[in-house]
Coordinates of C-alpha atoms in Angstrom, one line a residue:
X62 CA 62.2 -49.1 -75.8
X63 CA 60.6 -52.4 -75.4
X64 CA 57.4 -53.5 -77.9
X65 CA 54.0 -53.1 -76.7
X66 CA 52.8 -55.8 -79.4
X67 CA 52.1 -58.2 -76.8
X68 CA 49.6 -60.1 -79.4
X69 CA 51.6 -60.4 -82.3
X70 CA 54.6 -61.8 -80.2
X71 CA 52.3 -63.9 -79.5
X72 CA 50.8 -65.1 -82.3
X73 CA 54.1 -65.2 -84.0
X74 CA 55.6 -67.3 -81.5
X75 CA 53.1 -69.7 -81.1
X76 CA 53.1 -69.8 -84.9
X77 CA 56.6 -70.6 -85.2
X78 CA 56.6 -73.7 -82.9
X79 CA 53.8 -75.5 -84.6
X80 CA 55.1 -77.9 -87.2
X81 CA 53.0 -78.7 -90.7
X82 CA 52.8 -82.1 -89.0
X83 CA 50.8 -81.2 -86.6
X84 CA 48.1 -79.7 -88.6
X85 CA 47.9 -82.2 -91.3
X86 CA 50.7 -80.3 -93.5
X87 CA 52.9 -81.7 -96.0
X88 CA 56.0 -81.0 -95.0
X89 CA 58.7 -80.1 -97.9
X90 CA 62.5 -79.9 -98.5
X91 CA 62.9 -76.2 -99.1
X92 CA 60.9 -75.3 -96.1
X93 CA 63.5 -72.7 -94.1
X94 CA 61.9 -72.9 -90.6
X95 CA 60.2 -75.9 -88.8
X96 CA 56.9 -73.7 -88.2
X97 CA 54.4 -72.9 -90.4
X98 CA 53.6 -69.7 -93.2
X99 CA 51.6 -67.3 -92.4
X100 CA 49.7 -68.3 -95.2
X101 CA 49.3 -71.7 -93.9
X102 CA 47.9 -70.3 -90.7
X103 CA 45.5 -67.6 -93.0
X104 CA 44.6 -70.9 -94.9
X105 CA 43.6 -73.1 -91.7
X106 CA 42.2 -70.0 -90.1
X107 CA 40.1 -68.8 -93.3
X108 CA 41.7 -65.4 -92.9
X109 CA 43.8 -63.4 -95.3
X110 CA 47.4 -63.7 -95.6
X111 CA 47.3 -59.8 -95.1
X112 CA 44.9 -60.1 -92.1
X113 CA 47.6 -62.1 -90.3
X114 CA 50.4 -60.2 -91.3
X115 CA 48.8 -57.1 -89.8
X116 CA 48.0 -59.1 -86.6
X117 CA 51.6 -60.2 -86.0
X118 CA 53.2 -56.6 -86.8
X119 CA 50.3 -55.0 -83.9
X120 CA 48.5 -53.1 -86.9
X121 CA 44.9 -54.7 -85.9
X122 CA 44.8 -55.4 -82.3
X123 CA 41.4 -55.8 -81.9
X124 CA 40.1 -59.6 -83.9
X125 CA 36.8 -60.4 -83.7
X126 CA 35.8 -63.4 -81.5
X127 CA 35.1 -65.7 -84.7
X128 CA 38.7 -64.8 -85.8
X129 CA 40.2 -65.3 -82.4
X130 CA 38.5 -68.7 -82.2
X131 CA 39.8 -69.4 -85.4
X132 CA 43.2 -68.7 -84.7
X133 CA 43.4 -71.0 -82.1
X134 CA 42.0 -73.8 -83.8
X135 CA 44.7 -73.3 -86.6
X136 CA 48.0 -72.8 -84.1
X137 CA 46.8 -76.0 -81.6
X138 CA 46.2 -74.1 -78.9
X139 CA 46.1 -74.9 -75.2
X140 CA 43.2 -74.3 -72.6
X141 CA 45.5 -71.9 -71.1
X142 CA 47.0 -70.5 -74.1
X143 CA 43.6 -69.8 -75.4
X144 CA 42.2 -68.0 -72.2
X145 CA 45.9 -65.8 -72.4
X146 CA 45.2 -65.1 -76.2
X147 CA 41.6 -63.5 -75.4
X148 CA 43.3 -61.8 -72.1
X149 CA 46.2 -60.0 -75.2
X150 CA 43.2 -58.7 -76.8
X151 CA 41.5 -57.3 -74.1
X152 CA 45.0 -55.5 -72.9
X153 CA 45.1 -53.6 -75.7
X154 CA 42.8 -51.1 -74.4
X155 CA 45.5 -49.5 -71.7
X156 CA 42.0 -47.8 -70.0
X157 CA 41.5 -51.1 -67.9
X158 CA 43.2 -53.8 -66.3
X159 CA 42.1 -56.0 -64.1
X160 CA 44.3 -54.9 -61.3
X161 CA 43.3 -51.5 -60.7
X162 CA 46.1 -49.4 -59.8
X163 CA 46.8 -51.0 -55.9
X164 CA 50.2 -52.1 -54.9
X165 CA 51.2 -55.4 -55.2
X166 CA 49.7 -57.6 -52.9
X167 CA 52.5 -58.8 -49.6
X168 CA 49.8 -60.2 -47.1
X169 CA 49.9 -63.5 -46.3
X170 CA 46.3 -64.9 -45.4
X171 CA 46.4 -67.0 -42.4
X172 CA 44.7 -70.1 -44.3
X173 CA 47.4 -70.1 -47.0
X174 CA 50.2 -69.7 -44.6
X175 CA 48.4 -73.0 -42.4
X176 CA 48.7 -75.0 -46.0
X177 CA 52.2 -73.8 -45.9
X178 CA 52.9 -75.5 -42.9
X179 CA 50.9 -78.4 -43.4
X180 CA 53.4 -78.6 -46.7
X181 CA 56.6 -78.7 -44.5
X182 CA 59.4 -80.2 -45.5
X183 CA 58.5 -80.1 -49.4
X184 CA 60.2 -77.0 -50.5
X185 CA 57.4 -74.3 -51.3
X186 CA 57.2 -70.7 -51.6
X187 CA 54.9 -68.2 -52.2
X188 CA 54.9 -65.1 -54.8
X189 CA 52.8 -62.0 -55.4
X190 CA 52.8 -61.0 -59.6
X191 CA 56.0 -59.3 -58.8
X192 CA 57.6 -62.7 -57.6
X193 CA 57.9 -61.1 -54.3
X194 CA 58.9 -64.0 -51.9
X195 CA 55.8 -63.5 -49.2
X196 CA 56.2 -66.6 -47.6
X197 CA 57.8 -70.3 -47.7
X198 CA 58.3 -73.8 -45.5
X199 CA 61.7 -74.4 -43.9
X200 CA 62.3 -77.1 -46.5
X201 CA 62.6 -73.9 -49.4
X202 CA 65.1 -71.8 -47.0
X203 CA 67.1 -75.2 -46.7
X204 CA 67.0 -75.9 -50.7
X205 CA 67.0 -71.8 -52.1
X206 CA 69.1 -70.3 -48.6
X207 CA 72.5 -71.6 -49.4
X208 CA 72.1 -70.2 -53.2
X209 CA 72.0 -66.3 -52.1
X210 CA 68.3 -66.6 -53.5
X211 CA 66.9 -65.7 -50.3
X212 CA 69.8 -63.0 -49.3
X213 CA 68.1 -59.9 -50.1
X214 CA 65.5 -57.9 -47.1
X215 CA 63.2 -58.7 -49.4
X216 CA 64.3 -61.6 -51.7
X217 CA 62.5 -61.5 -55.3
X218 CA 63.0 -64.4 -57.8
X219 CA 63.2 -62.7 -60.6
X220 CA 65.5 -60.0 -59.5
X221 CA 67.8 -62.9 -58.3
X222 CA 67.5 -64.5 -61.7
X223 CA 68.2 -61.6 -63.9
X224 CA 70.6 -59.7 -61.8
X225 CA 72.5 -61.9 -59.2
X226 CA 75.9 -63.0 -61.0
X227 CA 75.0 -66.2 -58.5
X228 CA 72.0 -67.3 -60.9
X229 CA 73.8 -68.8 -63.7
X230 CA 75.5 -71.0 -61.3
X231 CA 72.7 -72.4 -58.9
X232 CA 70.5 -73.0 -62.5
X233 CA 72.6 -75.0 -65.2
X234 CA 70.1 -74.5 -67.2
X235 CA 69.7 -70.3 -66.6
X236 CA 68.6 -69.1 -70.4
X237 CA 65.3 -71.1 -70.2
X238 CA 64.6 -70.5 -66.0
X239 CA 64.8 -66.7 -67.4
X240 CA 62.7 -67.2 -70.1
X241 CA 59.9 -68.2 -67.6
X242 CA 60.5 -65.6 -65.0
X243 CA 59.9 -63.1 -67.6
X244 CA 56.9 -64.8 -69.1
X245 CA 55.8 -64.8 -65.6
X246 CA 55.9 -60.9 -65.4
X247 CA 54.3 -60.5 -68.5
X248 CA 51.4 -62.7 -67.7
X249 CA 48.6 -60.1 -67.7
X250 CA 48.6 -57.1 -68.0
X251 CA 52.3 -56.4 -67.8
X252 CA 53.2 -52.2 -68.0
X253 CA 49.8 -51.6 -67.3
X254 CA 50.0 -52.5 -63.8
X255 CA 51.8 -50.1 -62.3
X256 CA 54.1 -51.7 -59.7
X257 CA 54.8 -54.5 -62.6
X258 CA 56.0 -51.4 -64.8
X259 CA 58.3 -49.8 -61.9
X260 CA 60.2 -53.5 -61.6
X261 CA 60.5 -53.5 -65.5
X262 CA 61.8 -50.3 -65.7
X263 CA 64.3 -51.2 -63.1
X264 CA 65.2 -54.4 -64.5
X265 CA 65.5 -52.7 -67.9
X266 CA 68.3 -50.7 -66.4
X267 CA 70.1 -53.5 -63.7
X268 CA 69.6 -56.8 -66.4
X269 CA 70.0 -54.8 -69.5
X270 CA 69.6 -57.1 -72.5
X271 CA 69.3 -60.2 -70.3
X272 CA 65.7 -59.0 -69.5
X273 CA 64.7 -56.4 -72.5
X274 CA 65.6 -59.1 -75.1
X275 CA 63.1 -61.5 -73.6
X276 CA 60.6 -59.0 -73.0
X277 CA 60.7 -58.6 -77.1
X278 CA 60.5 -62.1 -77.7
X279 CA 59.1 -64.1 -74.5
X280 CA 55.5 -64.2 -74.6
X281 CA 53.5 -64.0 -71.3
X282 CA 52.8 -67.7 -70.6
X283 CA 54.9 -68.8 -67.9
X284 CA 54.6 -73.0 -67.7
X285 CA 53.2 -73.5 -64.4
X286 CA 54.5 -77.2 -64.1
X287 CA 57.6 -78.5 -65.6
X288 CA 61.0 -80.0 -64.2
X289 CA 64.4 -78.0 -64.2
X290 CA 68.0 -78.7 -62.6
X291 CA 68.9 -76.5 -59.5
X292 CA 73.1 -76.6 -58.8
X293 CA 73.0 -76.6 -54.7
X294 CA 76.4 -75.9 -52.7
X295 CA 75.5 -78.7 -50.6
X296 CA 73.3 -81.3 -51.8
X297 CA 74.8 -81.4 -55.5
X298 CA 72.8 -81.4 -58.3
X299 CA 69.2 -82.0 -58.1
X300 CA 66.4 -82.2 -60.6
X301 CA 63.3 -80.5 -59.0
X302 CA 59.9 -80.7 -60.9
X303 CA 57.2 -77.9 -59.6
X304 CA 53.5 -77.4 -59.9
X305 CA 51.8 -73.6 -59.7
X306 CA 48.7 -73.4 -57.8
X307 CA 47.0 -69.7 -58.3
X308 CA 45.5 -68.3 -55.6
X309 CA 42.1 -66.0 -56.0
X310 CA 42.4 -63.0 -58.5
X311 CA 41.8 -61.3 -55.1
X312 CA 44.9 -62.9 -53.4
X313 CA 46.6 -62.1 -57.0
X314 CA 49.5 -64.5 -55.6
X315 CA 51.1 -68.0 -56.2
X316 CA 52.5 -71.3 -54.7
X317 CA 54.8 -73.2 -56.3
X318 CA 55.9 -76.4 -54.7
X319 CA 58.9 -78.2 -55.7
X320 CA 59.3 -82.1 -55.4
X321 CA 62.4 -84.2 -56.5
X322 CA 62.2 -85.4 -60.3
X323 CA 64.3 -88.8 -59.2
X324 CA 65.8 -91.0 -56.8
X325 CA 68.9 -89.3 -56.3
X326 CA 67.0 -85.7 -55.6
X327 CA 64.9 -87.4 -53.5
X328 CA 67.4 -89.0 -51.2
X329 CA 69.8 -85.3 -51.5
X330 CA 66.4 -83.5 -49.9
X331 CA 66.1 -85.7 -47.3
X332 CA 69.3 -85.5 -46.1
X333 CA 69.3 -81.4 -46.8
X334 CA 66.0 -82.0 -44.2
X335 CA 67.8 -84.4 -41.8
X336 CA 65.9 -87.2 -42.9
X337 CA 66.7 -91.0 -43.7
X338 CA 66.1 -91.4 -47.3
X339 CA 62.7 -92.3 -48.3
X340 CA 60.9 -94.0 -51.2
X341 CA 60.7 -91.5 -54.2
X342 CA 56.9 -91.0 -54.6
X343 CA 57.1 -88.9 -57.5
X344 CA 57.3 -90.5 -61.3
X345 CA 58.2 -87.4 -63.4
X346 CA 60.0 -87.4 -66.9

């Protein structure tokens, strides 16, 4: 039985990777963890030690605005992190979601399937919430087609991730490209969607621990940009950084193109798309 406590997870994790330094905190020998107290965040928040302690263990789900605001002045947080903090408080009501109860979206509008193209060769694909591959240029089935990711009738990244003994091969780097593919699953609102909580339940049962655990203690914040290592069968190694673009709620689907993260996985995709090597035209860290 997985937690429900979507908002204390989060709150505690976020809580937990903010360093005294950060807020303008001394910071001490005997201090145990790198993160703050939760009565360092009750102090910068002007909360109660209690208050916060009931928040994190899911015994007050429903913070006022002023407290919410508060919050994430004290923990630093992000644009992003900020809008998902207000969408946790909002999911705790299980009578709505902003989903409805339809299937998860597989059509692919003509328009986004003409951007597709005009993408070709960068690798790109496109996803539904459930990571459902819809759609994707040649230059993805010639970077993810020789890992087994695309294998299945109807391939699905995170079932590839979480399931395929393949996985921890093709991604060097497996325990943090899982951590994301859950995050992205969580990302809204999770088990009450119902064709999100028929995958979780099956994943529950095919992943075991390799998805439950991280469905404990991943919050839903997937990092829609970031740079990661991808073993390939043919080209070698290859350090790929991707950017996110979300479609409208309406589409409730998203693009993820993939561009080489330096010279030598710039060159290896050209070649994977029978080109001369050119320039690298990406500056990424």
């Amino acid at each position: 039985m997985v937690s429900d406590n979507e908002l204390g997870l989060f709150l505690r994790v976020r809580r937990e990777s903010v360093t005294p330094a950060e807020v303008g905190l001394p910071t001490g020998p005997r201090r145990r963890a790198a993160g703050l107290r939760r009565s360092e965040v009750a102090a910068l928040a002007d909360v109660s030690v209690e208050y916060v302690t009931r928040l994190e263990q899911g015994r007050d789900r429903r913070p006022s605005p002023q407290v919410l605001a508060a919050l994430a002045n004290a923990l630093r947080l992000t644009r992003n992190e900020r809008v998902h903090l207000h969408r946790l408080t909002k999911a705790s009501d299980p009578g709505f979601n902003c989903r409805g109860q339809s299937i998860a979206a597989r059509s692919v509008r003509p328009t986004v399937q003409a951007l597709l193209d005009r993408l070709e060769p960068t690798p790109a694909v496109l996803l539904n919430q459930l990571s459902d591959v819809l759609a994707h240029t040649t230059g993805f089935q010639r970077l993810a087609g020789p890992t087994g990711m695309l294998d299945a009738a109807e391939p699905n990244l995170a079932r590839f991730v979480l399931t395929d003994s393949r996985a921890r091969s093709v991604y060097p780097d497996w325990d943090h490209v899982a951590d994301e593919q859950v995050a992205a699953l969580k990302q809204g609102p999770f088990r009450a969607y119902p064709p999100v909580a028929a995958l979780a339940d099956e994943l529950t049962v095919t992943a075991g621990d390799a998805f439950t655990h991280r469905v404990e203690t991943v919050p839903g914040l997937a990092q829609p940009s970031g740079i990661f290592r991808l073993a390939h069968p043919q080209a070698g190694m290859l350090r790929l950084a991707y950017e996110t673009l979300e479609l409208p709620a309406e589409d409730d689907q998203r693009l993820i193109a993939y561009l080489p993260a330096d010279a030598a996985t710039s060159a290896a995709l050209d070649r994977l798309n029978g080109q001369h090597p050119q320039p690298l035209r990406l500056v990424a860290g």
